[in-house]
Structures are given as C-alpha cells and as structure tokens.
PDB file of C-alpha atoms in Angstrom:
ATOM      1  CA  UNK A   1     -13.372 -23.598  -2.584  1.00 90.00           C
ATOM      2  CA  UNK A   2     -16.559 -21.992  -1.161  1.00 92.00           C
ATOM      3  CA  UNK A   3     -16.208 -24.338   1.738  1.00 93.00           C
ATOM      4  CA  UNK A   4     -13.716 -25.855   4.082  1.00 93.00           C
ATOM      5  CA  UNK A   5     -15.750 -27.957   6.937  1.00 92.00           C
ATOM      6  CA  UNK A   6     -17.430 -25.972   8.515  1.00 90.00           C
ATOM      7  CA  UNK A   7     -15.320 -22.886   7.129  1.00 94.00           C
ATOM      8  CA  UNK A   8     -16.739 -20.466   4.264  1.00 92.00           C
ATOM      9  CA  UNK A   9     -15.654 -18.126   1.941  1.00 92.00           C
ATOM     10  CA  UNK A  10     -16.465 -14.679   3.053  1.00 89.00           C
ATOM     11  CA  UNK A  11     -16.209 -11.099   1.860  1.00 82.00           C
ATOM     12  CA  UNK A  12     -12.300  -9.930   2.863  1.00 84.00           C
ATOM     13  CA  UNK A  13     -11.887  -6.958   5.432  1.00 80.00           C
ATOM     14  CA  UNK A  14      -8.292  -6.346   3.674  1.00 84.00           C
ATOM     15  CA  UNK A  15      -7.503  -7.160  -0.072  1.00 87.00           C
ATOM     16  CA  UNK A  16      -7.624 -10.245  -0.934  1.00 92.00           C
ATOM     17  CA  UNK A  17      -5.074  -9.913  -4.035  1.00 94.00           C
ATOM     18  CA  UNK A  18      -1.781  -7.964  -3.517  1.00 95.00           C
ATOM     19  CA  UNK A  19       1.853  -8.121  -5.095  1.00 97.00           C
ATOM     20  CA  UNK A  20       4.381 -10.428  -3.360  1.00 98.00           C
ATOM     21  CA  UNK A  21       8.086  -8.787  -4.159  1.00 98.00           C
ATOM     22  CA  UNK A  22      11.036 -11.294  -2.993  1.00 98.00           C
ATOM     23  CA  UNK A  23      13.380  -9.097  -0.754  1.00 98.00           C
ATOM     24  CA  UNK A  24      16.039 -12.150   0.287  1.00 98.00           C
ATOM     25  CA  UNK A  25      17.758 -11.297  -3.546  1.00 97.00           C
ATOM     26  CA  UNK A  26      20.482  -8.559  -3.369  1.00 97.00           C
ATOM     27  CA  UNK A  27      19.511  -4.555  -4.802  1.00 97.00           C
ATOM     28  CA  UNK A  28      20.953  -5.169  -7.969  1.00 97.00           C
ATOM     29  CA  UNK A  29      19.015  -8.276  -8.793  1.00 98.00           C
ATOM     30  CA  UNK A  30      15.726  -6.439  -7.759  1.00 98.00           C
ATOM     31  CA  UNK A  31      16.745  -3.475  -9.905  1.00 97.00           C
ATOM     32  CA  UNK A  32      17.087  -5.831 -12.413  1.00 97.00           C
ATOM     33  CA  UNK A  33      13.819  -8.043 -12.229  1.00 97.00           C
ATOM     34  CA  UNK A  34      11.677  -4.632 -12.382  1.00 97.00           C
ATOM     35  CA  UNK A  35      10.268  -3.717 -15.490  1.00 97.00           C
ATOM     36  CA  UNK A  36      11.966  -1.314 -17.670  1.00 97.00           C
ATOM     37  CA  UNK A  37       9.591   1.763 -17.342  1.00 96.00           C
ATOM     38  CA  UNK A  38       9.895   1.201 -13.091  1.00 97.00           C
ATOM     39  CA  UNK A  39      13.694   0.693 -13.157  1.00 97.00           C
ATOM     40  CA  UNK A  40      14.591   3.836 -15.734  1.00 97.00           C
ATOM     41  CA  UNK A  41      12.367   5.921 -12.902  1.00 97.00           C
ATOM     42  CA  UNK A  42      13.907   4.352 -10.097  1.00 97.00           C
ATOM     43  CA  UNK A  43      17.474   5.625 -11.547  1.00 97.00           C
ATOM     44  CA  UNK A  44      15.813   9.093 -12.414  1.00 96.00           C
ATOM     45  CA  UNK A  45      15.202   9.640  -9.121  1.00 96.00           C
ATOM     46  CA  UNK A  46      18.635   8.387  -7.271  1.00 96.00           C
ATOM     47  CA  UNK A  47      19.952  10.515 -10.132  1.00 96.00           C
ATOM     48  CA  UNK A  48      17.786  13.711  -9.107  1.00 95.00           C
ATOM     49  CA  UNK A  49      18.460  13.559  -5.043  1.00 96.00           C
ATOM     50  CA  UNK A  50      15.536  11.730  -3.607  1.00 96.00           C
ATOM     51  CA  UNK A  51      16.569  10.387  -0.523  1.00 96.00           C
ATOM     52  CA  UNK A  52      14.104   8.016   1.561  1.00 96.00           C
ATOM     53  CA  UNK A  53      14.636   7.156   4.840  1.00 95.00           C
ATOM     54  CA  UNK A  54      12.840   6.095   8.419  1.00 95.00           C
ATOM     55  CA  UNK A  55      11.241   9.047   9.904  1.00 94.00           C
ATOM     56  CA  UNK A  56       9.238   9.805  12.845  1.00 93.00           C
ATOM     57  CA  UNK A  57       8.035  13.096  11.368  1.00 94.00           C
ATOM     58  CA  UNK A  58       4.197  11.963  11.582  1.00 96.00           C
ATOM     59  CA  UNK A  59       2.831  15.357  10.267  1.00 97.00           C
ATOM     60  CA  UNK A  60       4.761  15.062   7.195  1.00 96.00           C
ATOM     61  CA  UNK A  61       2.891  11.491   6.249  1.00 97.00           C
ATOM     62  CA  UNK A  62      -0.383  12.669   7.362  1.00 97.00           C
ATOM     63  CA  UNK A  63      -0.201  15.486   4.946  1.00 96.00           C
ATOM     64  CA  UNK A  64       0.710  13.060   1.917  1.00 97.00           C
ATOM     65  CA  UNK A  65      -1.420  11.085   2.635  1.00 96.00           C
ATOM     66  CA  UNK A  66      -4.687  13.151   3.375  1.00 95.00           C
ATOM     67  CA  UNK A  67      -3.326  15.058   0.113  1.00 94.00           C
ATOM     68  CA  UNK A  68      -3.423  12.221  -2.304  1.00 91.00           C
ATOM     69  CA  UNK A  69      -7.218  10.696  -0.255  1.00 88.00           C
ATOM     70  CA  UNK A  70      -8.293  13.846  -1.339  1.00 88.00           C
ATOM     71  CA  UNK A  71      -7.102  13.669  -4.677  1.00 86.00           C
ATOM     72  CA  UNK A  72      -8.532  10.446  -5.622  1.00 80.00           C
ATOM     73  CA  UNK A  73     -11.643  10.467  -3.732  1.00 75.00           C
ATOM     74  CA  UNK A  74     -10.294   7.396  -1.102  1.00 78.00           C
ATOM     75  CA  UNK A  75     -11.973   6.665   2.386  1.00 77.00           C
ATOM     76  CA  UNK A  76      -9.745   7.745   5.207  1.00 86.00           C
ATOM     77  CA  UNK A  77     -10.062   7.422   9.027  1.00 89.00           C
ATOM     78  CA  UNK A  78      -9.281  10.024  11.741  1.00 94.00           C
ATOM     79  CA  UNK A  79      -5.599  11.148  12.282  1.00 96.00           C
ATOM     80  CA  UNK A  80      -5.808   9.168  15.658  1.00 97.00           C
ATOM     81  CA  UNK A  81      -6.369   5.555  14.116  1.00 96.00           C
ATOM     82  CA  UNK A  82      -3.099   5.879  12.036  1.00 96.00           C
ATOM     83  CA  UNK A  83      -1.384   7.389  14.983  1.00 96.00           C
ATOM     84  CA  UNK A  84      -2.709   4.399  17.347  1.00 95.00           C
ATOM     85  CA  UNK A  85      -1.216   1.996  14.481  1.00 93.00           C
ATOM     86  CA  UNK A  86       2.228   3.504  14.261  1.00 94.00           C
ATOM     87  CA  UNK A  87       2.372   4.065  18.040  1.00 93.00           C
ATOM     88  CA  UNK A  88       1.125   0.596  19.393  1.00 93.00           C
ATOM     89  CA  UNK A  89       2.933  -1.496  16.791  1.00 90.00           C
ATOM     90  CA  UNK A  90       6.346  -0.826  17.910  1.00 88.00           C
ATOM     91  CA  UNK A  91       5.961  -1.203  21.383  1.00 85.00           C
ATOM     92  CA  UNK A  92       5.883  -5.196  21.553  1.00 78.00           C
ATOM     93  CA  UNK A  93       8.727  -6.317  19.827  1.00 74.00           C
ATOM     94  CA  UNK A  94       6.408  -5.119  16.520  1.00 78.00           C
ATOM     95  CA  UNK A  95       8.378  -3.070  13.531  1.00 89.00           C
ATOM     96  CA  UNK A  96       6.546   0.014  11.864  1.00 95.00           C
ATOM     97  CA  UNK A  97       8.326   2.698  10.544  1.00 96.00           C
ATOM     98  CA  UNK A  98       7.308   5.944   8.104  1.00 97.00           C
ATOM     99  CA  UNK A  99       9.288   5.866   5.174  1.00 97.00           C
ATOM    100  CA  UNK A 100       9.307   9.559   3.758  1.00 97.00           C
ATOM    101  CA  UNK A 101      11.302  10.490   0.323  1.00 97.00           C
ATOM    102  CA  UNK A 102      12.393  14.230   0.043  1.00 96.00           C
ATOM    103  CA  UNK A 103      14.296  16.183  -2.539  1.00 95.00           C
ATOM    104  CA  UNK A 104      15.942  19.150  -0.934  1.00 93.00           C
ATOM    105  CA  UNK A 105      13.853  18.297   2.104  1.00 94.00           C
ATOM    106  CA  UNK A 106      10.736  18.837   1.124  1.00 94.00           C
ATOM    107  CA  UNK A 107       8.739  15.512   1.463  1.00 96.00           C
ATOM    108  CA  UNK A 108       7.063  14.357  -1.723  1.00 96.00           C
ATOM    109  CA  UNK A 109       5.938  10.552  -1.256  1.00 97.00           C
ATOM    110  CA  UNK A 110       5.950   8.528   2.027  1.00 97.00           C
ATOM    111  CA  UNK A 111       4.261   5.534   3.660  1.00 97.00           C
ATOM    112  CA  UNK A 112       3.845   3.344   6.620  1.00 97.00           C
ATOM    113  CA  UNK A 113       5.256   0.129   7.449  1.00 97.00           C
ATOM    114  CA  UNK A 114       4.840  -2.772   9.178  1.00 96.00           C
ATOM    115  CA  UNK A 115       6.936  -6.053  10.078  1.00 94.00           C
ATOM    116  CA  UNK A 116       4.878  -9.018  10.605  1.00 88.00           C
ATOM    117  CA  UNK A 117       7.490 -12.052  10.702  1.00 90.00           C
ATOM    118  CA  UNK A 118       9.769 -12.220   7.853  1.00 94.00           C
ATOM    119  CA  UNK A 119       7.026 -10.016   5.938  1.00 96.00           C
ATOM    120  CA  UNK A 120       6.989  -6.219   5.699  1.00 97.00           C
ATOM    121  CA  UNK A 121       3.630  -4.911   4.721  1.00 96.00           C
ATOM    122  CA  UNK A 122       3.109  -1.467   3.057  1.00 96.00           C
ATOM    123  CA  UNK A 123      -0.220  -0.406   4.494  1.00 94.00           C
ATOM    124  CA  UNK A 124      -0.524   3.433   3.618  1.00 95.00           C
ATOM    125  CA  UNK A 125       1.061   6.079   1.506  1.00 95.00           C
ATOM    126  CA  UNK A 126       0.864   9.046  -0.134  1.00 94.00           C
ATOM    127  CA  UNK A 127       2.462  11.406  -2.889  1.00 94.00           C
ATOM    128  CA  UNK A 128       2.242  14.754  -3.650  1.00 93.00           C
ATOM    129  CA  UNK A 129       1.957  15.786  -7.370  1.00 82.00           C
ATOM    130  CA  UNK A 130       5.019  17.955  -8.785  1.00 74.00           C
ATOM    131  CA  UNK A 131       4.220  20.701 -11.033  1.00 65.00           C
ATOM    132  CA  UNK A 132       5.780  20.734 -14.323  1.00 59.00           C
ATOM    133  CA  UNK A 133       8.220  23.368 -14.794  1.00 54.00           C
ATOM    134  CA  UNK A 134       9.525  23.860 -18.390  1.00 58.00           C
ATOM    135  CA  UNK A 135      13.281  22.248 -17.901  1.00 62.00           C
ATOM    136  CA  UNK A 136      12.548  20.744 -14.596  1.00 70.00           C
ATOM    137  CA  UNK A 137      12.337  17.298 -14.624  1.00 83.00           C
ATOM    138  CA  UNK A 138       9.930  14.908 -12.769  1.00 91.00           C
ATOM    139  CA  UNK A 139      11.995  13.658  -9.448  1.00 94.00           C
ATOM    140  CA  UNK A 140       9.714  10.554  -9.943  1.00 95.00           C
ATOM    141  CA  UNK A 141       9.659  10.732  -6.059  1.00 96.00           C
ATOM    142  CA  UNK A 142       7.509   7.722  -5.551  1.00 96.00           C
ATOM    143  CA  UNK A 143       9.639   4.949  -6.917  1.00 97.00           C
ATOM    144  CA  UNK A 144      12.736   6.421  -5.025  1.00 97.00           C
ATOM    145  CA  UNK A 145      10.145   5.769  -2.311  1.00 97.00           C
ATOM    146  CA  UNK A 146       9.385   2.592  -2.855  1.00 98.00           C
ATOM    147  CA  UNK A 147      13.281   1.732  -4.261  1.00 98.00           C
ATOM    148  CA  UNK A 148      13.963   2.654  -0.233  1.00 97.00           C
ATOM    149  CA  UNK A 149      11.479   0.620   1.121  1.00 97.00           C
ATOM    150  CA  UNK A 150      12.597  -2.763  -1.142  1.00 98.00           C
ATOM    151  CA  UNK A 151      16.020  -1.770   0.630  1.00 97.00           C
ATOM    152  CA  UNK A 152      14.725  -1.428   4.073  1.00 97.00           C
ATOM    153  CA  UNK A 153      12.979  -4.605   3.843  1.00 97.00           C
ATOM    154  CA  UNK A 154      16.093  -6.414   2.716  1.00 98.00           C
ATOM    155  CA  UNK A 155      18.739  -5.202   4.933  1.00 97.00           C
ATOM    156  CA  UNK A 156      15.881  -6.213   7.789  1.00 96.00           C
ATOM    157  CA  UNK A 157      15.977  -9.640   6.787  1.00 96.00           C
ATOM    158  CA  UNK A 158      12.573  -9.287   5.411  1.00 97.00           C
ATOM    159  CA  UNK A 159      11.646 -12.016   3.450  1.00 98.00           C
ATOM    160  CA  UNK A 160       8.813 -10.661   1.124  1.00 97.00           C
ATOM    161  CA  UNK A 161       7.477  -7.093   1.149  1.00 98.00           C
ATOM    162  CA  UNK A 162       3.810  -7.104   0.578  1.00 97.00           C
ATOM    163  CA  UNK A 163       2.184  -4.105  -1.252  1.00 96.00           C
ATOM    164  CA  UNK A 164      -0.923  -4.693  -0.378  1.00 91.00           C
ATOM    165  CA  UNK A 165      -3.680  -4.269  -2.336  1.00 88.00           C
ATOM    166  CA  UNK A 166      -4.117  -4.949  -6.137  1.00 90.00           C
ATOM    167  CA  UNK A 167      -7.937  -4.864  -7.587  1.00 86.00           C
ATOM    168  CA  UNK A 168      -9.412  -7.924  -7.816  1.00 85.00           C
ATOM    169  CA  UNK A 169     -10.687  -7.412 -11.524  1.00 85.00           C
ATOM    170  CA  UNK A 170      -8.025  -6.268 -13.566  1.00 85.00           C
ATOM    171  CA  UNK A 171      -9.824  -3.540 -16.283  1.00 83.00           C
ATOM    172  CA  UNK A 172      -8.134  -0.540 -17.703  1.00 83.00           C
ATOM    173  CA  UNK A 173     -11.318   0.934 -17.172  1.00 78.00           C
ATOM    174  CA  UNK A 174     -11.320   0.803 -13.221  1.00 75.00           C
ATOM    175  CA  UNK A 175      -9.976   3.657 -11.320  1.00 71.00           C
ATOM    176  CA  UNK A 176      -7.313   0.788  -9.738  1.00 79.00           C
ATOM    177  CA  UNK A 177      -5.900  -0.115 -13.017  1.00 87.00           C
ATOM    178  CA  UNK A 178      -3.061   2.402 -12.463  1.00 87.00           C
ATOM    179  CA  UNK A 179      -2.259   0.849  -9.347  1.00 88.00           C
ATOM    180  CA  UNK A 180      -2.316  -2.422 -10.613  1.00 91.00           C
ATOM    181  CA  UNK A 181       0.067  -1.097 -13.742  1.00 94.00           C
ATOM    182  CA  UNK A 182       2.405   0.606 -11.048  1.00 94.00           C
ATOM    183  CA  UNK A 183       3.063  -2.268  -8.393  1.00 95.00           C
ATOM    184  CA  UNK A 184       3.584  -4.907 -10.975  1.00 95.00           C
ATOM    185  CA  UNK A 185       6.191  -3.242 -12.420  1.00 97.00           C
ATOM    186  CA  UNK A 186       7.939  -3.507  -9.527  1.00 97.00           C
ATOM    187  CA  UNK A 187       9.266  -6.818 -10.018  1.00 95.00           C
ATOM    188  CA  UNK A 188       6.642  -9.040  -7.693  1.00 96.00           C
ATOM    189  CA  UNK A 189       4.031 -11.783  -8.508  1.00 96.00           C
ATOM    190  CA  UNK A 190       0.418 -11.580  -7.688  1.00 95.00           C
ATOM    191  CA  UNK A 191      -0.882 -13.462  -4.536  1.00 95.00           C
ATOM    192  CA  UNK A 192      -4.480 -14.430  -3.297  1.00 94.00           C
ATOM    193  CA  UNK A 193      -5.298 -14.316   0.510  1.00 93.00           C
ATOM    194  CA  UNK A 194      -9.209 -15.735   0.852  1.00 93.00           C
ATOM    195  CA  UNK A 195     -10.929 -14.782   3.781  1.00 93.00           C
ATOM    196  CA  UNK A 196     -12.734 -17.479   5.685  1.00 95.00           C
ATOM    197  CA  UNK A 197     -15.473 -17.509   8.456  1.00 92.00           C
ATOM    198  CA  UNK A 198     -17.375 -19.954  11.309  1.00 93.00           C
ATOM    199  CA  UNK A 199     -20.536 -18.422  12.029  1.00 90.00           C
ATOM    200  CA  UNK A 200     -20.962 -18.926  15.412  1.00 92.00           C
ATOM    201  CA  UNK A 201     -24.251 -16.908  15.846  1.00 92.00           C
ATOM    202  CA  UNK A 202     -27.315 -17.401  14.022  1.00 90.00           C
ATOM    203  CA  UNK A 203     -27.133 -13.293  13.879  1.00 93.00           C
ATOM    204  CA  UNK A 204     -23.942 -13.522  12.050  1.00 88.00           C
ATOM    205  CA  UNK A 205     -25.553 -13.260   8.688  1.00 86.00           C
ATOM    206  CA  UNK A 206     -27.352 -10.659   9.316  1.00 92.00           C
ATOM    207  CA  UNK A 207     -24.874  -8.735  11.235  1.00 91.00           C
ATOM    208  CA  UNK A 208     -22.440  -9.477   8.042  1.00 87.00           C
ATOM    209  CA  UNK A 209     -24.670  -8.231   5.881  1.00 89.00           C
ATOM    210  CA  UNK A 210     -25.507  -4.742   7.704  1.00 92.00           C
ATOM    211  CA  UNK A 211     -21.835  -4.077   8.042  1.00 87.00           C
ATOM    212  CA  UNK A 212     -21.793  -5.007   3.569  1.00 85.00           C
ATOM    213  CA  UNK A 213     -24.636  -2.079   3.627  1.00 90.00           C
ATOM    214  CA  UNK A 214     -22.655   0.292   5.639  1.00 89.00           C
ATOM    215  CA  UNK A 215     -18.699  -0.361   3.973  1.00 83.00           C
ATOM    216  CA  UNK A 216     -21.082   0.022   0.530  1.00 84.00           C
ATOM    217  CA  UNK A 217     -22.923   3.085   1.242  1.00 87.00           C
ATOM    218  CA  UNK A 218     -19.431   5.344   2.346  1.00 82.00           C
ATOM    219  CA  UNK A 219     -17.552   3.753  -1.186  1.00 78.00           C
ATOM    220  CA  UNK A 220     -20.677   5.391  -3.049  1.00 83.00           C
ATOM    221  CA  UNK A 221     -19.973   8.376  -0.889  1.00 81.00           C
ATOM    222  CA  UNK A 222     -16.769   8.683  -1.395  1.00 72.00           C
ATOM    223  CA  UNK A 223     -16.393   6.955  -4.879  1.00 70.00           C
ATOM    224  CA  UNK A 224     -19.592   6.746  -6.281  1.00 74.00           C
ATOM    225  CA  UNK A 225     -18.502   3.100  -6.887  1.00 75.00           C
ATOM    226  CA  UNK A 226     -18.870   0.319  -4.582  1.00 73.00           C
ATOM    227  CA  UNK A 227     -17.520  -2.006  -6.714  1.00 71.00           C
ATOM    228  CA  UNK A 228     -13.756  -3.440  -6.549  1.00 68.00           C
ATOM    229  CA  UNK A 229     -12.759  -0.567  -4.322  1.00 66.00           C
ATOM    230  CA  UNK A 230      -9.031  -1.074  -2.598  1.00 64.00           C
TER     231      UNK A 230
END
C-alpha cells in the first residue's frame, strides 16, 4: 500500500528486492534445490581446489572488490567505510566475517558478511576475472565462494542468508539481469522489503528530494543510468 497511517511508501536506501536462500536444510539438499547450471559449477570448482574460508586478510577483499567496481562501472565508498563496517560489527556481540575463495592461494572471489539474528546478509563482494588458457579450465571461483558462504551460514545456525540485492525490474536488457540470472540459481525465492517513512519535518520533502538529486547525479556518473541501479 502507498500508505499505512500516517506511514508512506518511500524510495529504499538498500534494495528493496533480494533472494531469500533457506540455510536450516542440510548441504546436500541445498546442492540439490540449485539449478542445474549453479550446481554443475559449484562441483567444478570443489573439483578444481577452491577453498573458501573466514579471513581477516582485508587487503585481499579490497582488491576484489575495487577490481570488479571498476570493471562494471559500480559506486564505491572510501576504503575506511568498509573497514569501519567490518571492524565495528564484531565488537558487540555482532558477526561479520570476509569470506575469500583461493585456488593455490591466490584469492579470486570474496565478500563480506554480516549476522543480523538468525539472518546472514551478503553485503559486498568481488571477483576477479580468470584468463582463458587453452586447456585450463574456468575454477568457477565465485560459486565455490558462495557454496562456502551457504555452509558458513548453516553450520552458524543461520536461518536464511540474504543476498541482497536483485533489480527491481527484471529485463535482459538491464546491466543487473546477470545478477538477477546468477543469484536465482542459487536455490532461493525472491523477497520484497518496502521502505516506509513519518515525516516529521515539513523540510523532509524537500530534504528527500535533494538527497534523490544527489544519489541520481553520481549513478549517471558512474553508470550513465540512474535507473534500477543496485
């Protein structure tokens, strides 16, 4: 509804549409409810030594992730703000943890973590891209990364893991629809998380409205698209 009392629907600060992925079932059953293109790559890469685990080598996600910003044009904050996250979160009884995969140590896909409840939330990430070499196969180092972090979240007693961001309008057109296409096939149902305001302030429009302006103008900076951007 566009209205609850005095409550109305406002423009989200996160996504409002994600992927839900049920965590409480055992490894082989989430294998299992994954679609067959995810699960064949999830195997690929347990069968070509990507290992994920928890890591506190920050420099190592900060590089993955900066990489693939760069690569596909995304807004990204200074180093600092994801080092405040990671650092502050786990000092009051929080959970956040770097999840970095790596075939013969060298990291190729990682992300950050964060345990809210009986929820873990996948906030940030970031893959490198692996050069074909004739007879070398593809380590398909991103679903060994997020294989890991389905485990993590289930022998945590996680709940649900939350991936966090789908596009709201699902076209094969959009620059999203590839992330839309990847997280789905992880086995989860989409989920809708409205965002709902009080004005209190007879400024609040207008202050709502300049901060619109300003998120718009850096997507048409850094996208040339304002439009549906995750």
């Amino acid at each position: 509804p566009v209205q609850l009392g005095a409550w109305r629907h406002a423009a989200p600060i996160q996504p409002e549409h994600t992927v839900l992925i049920d965590t409480t079932r055992s490894p082989d059953e989430m294998l299992k409810s994954m679609h067959e293109m995810a699960r064949r790559n999830t195997r690929t890469s347990l069968k070509e030594g990507v290992t994920a685990t928890c890591e506190t080598d920050f420099d190592a996600f900060w590089n993955l992730f900066s990489e693939t910003n760069s690569r596909s044009s995304l807004l990204q904050r200074q180093r600092r703000y994801y080092e405040a996250m990671y650092r502050e979160c786990r000092k009051y009884g929080g959970q956040a943890e770097i999840i970095t995969a790596r075939q013969n140590g060298v990291p190729l896909a990682t992300g950050l973590v964060i345990g809210l409840g009986d929820e873990l939330c996948y906030l940030y990430g970031g893959s490198t891209r692996v050069e074909k070499v004739e007879g070398v196969r593809d380590p398909k180092a991103s679903n060994g990364f997020y294989w890991a972090m389905l485990n993590y979240a289930h022998d945590h007693g996680y709940k649900r893991l939350d991936l966090f961001g789908i596009p709201r309008v699902i076209s094969s057109d959009k620059h999203s629809f590839g992330v839309y296409e990847f997280k789905m096939r992880l086995g989860g149902q989409m989920a809708y998380f409205p965002a709902y305001e009080m004005a209190l302030s007879p400024l609040s429009s207008l202050v709502n409205k300049a901060l619109r302006l300003r998120k718009n103008r850096q997507n048409l900076a850094a996208r040339g698209t304002a439009q549906d951007v995750l």
